[in-house]
Short mmCIF file of C-alpha atoms in Angstrom, two decimals:
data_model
loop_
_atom_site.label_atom_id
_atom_site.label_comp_id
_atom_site.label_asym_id
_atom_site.label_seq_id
_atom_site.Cartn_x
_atom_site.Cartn_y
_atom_site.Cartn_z
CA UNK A 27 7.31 -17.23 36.27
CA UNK A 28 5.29 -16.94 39.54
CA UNK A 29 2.59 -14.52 39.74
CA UNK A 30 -0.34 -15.28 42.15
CA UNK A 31 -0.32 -12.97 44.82
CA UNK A 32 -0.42 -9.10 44.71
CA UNK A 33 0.48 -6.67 47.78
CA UNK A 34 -0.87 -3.11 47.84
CA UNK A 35 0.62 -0.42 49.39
CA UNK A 36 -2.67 1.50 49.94
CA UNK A 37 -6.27 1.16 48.55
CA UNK A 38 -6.79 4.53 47.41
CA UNK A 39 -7.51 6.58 44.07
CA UNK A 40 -7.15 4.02 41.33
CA UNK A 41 -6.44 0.72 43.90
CA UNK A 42 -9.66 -0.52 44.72
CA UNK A 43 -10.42 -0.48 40.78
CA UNK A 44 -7.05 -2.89 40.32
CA UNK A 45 -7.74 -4.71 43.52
CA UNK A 46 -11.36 -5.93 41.87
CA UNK A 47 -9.62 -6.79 38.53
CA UNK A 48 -6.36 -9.32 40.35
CA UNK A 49 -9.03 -10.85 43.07
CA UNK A 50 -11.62 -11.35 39.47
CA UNK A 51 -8.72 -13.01 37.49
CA UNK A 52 -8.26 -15.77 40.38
CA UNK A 53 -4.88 -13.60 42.22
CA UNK A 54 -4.72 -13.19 45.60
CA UNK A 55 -4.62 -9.54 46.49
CA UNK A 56 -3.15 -8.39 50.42
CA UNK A 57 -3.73 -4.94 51.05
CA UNK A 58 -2.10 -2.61 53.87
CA UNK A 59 -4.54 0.11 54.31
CA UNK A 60 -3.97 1.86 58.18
CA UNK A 61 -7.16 3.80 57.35
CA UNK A 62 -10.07 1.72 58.36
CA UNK A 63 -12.43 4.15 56.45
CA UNK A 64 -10.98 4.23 53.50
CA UNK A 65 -10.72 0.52 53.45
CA UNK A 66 -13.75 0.39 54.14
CA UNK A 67 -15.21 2.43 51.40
CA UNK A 68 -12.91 0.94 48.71
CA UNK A 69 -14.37 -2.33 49.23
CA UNK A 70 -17.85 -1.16 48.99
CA UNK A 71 -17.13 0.42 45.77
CA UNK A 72 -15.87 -2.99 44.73
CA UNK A 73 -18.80 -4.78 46.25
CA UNK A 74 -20.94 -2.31 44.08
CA UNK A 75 -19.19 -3.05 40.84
CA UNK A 76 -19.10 -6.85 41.61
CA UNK A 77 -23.33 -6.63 42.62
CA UNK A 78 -23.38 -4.72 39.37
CA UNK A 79 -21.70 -7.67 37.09
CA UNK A 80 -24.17 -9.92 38.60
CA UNK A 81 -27.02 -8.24 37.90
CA UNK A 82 -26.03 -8.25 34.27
CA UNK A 83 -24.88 -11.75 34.22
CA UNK A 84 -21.51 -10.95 34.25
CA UNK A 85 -20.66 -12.73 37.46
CA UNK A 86 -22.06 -15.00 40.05
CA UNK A 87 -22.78 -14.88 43.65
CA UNK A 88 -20.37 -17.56 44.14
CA UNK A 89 -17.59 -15.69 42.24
CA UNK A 90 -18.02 -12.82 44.50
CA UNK A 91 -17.84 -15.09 47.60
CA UNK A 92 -14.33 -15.69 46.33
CA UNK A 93 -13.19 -13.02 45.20
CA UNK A 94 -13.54 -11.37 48.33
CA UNK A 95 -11.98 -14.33 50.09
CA UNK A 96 -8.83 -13.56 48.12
CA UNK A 97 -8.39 -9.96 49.59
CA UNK A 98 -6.37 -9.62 53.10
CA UNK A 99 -5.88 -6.78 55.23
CA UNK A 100 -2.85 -5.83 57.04
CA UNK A 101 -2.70 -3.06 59.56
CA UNK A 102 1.13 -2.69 59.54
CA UNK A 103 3.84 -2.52 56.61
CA UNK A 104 5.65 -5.09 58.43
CA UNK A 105 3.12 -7.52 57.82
CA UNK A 106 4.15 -7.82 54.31
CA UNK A 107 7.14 -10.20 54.96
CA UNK A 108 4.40 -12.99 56.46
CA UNK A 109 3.26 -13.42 52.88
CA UNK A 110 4.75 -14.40 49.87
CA UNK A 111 4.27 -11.54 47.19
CA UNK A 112 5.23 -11.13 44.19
CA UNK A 113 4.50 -7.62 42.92
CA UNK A 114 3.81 -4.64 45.26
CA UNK A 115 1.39 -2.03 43.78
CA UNK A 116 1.37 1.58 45.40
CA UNK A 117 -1.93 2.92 45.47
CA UNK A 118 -1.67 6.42 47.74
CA UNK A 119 -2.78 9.98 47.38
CA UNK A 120 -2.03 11.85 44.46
CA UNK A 121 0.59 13.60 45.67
CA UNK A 122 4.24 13.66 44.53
CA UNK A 123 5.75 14.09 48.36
CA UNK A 124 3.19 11.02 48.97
CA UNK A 125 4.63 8.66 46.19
CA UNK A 126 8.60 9.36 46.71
CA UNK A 127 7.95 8.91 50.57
CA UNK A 128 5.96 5.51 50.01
CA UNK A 129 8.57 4.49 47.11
CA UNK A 130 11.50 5.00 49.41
CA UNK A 131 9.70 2.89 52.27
CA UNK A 132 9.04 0.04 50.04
CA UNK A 133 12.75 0.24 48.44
CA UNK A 134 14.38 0.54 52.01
CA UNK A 135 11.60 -1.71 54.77
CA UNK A 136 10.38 -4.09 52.02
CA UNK A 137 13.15 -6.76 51.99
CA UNK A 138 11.82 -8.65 48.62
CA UNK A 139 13.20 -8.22 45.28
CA UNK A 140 10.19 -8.16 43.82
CA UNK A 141 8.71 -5.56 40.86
CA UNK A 142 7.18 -1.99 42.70
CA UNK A 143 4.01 -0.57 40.40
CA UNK A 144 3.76 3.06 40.89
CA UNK A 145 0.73 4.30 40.36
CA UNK A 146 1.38 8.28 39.70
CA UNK A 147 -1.32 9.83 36.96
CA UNK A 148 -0.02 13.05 36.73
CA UNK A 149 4.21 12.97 37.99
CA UNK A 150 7.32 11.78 35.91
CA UNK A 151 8.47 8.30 37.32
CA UNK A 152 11.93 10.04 36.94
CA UNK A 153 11.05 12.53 39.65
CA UNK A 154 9.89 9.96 42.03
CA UNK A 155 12.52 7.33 42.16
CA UNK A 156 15.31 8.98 40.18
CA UNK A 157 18.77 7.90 41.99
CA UNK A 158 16.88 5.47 44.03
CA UNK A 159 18.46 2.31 44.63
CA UNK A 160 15.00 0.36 43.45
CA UNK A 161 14.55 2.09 40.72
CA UNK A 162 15.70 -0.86 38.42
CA UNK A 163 12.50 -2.52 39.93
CA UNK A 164 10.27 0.14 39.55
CA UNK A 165 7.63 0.72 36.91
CA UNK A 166 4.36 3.49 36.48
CA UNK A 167 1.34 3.05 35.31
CA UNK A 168 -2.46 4.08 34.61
CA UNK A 169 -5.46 1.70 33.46
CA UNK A 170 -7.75 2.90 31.27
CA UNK A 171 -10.66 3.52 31.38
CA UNK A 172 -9.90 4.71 35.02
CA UNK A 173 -13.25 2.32 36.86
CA UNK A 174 -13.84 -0.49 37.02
CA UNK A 175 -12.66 -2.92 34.75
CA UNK A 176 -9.52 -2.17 33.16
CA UNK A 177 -8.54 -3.27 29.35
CA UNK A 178 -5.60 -1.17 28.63
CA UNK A 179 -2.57 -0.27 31.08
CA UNK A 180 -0.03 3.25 30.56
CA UNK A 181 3.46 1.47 30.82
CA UNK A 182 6.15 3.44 31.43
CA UNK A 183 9.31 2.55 32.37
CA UNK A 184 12.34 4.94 33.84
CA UNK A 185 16.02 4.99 32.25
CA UNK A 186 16.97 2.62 34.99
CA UNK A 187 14.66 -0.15 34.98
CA UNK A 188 15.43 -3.59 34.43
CA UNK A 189 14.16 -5.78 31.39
CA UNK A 190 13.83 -8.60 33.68
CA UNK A 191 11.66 -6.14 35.98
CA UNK A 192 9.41 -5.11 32.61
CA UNK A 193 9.29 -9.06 31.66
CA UNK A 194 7.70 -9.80 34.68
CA UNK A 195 5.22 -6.83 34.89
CA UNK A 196 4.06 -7.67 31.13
CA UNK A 197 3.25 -11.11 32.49
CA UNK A 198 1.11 -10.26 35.17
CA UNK A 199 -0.91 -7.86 33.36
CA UNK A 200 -0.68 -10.68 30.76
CA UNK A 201 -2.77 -12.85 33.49
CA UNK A 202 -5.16 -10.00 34.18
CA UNK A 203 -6.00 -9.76 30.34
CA UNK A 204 -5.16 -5.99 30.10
CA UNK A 205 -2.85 -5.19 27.19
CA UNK A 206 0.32 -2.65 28.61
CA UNK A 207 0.75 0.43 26.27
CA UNK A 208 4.19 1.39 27.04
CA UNK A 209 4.98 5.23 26.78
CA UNK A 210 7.73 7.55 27.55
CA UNK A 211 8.17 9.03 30.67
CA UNK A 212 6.29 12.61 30.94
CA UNK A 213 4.50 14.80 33.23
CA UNK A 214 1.16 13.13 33.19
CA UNK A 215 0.35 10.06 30.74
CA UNK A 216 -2.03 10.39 28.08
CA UNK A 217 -5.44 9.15 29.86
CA UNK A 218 -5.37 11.57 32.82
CA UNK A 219 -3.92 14.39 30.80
CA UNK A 220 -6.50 14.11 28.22
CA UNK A 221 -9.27 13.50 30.71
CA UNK A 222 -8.88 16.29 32.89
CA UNK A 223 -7.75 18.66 29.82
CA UNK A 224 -11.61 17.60 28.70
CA UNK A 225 -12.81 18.42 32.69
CA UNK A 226 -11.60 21.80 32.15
CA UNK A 227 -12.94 22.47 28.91
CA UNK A 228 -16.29 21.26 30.32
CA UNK A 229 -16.23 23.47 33.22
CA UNK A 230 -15.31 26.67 31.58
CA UNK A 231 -18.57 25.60 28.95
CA UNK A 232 -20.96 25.13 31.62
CA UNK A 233 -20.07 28.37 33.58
CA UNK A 234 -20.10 30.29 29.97
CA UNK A 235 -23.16 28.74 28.35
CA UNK A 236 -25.02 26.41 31.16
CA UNK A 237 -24.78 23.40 29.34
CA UNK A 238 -25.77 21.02 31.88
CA UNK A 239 -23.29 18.00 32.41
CA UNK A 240 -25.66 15.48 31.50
CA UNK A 241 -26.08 16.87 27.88
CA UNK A 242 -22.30 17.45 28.06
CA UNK A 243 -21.78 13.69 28.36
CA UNK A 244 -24.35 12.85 26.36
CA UNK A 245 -22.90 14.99 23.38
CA UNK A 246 -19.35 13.61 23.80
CA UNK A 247 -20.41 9.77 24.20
CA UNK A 248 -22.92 10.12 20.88
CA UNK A 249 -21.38 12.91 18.97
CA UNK A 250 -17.80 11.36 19.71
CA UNK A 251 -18.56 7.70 20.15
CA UNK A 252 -17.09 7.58 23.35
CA UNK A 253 -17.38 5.07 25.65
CA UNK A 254 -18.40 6.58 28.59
CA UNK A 255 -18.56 10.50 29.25
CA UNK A 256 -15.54 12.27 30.66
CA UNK A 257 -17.86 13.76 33.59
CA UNK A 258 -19.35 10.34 34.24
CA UNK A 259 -15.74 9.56 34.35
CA UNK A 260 -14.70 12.04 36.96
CA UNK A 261 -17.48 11.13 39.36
CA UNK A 262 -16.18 7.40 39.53
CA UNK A 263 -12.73 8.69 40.12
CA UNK A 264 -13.73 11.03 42.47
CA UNK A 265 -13.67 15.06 42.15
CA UNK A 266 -11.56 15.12 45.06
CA UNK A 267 -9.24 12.79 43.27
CA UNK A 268 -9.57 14.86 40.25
CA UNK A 269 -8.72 18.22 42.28
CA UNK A 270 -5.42 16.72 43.65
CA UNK A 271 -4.57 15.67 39.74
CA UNK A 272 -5.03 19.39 38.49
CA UNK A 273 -3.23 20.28 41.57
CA UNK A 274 -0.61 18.19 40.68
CA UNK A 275 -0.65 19.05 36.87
CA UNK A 276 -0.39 22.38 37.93
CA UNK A 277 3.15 22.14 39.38
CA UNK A 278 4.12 21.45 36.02
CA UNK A 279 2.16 24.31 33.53
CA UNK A 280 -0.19 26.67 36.31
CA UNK A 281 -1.36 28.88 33.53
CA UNK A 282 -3.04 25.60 31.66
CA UNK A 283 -4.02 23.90 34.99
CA UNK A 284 -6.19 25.40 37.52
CA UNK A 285 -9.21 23.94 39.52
CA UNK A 286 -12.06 25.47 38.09
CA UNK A 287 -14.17 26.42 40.91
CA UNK A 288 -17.43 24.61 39.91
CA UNK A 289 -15.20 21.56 41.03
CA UNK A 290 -14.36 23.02 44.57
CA UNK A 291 -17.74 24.32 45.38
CA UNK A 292 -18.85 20.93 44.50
CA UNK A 293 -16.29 19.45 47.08
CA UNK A 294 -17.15 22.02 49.12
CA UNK A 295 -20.99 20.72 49.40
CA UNK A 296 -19.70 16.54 49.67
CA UNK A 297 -20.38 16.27 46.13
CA UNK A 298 -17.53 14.14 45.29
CA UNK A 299 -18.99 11.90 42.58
CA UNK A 300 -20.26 8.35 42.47
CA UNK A 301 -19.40 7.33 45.91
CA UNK A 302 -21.00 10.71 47.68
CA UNK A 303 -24.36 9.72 45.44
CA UNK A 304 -23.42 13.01 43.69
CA UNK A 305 -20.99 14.93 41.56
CA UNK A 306 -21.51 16.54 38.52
CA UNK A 307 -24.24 14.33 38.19
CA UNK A 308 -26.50 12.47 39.98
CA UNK A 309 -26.67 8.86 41.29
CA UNK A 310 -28.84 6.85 42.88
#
């Protein structure tokens, strides 16, 4: 079974995260991004993580060198068919109109019978590809933790999708050493749910008793042995990112779901987390 190069459909929310972890276990990653920003950007947050793992050790400055010789950038979708993939990943916007119109473009311009990852935190796979004629090749999924290095990957598979497609997708995250939980289908997997259920809670605490986020984190990574705090992990996703989930969780339950409006005034002032310097917390 041939798994050695990766195409990505997009760069964004969890993408550059899974683009670090293919080009880090020797894969080959190509990446059509028409946004030269966000490209951009994504790659510096991978440069950071890879400076980061060689500062403690982790990695070497030659192993960066080639790990970012593995990543290519295509302008156009087309470009695709000039390179031998073997699994495409979508990596888009939050969004379930986003995902169903990028599904349907890979399914119907993407002439390669080849596994599509979805990469949906917060919508059924059902509602994006249901009736689809890829569907049988189609799989979702969510790494946790969310940034940067991922151990664990939320399988899920729809009624329609092939063993041989799920034999294939267990062997590449085989190569990447992750280990695939698979779950049912649902509105939101457990990660995401349980994250931004935690977001909430936080919010609605800090506005009610002005616990500051650090000792929020702090109480939740000590008192709960966590691994990391779940505000810590909202600034590496992003608070914008983490708007458009809530967003998109409400769709499903609006009187659980709403974006608390700590989060938007944050947005509002550019405070979108790790990458802006500043979210709930600070960085330098």
């Amino acid at each position: 079974m041939k798994v050695t190069r990766i195409g990505f459909y997009g760069i964004r929310n969890i993408g550059a995260g899974l683009v670090q972890t293919v080009v880090n276990k020797g894969l080959s990653a190509v990446v059509f991004e028409n946004n030269s920003d966000i490209y951009h950007s994504a790659l510096s947050i991978i440069e950071k993580n890879v400076d980061s793992e060689i500062e403690h050790w982790g990695l070497t400055s030659k192993d960066k060198k080639v790990m970012f010789s593995k990543i290519e950038h295509i302008d156009k979708f087309s470009d695709f068919a000039k390179y031998d993939i073997d699994i495409i990943v979508e990596s888009v916007e939050e969004e379930l109109s986003k995902k169903i119109e990028v599904a349907t473009r890979i399914m119907s311009e993407l002439n390669m019978n080849i596994p599509i990852i979805l990469t949906s935190q917060t919508n059924m796979l059902k509602s994006i590809v249901d009736d689809m004629e890829g569907a049988k090749r189609t799989v979702n999924i969510h790494p946790v933790p969310s940034v940067p290095i991922y151990k664990i990957v939320e399988l899920t598979r729809s009624l329609n999708t092939s063993e041989a497609t799920m034999e294939i997708v267990r062997y590449f995250f085989e190569k990447l050493d992750i280990k695939p939980v698979e779950i049912e289908d649902g509105c939101g997997i457990v990660g995401p749910r349980i994250l931004i259920s935690t977001v909430l809670e936080a919010c609605d605490m800090m506005r009610d008793s002005n616990i500051q986020p650090s000792d929020f984190d702090l109480i939740m990574k000590r008192g709960l042995k966590m691994y990391k705090g779940p505000l810590t992990m909202a600034d590496e996703i992003g608070l914008d990112n983490i708007k458009i989930w809530i967003e998109e969780l409400s769709k499903k339950d609006s009187s659980v779901y709403k974006v608390p409006q700590i989060i938007i005034d944050l947005i509002g002032k550019g405070h979108t987390g790790i990458k802006a310097g500043k979210g709930f917390l600070k960085y330098k």
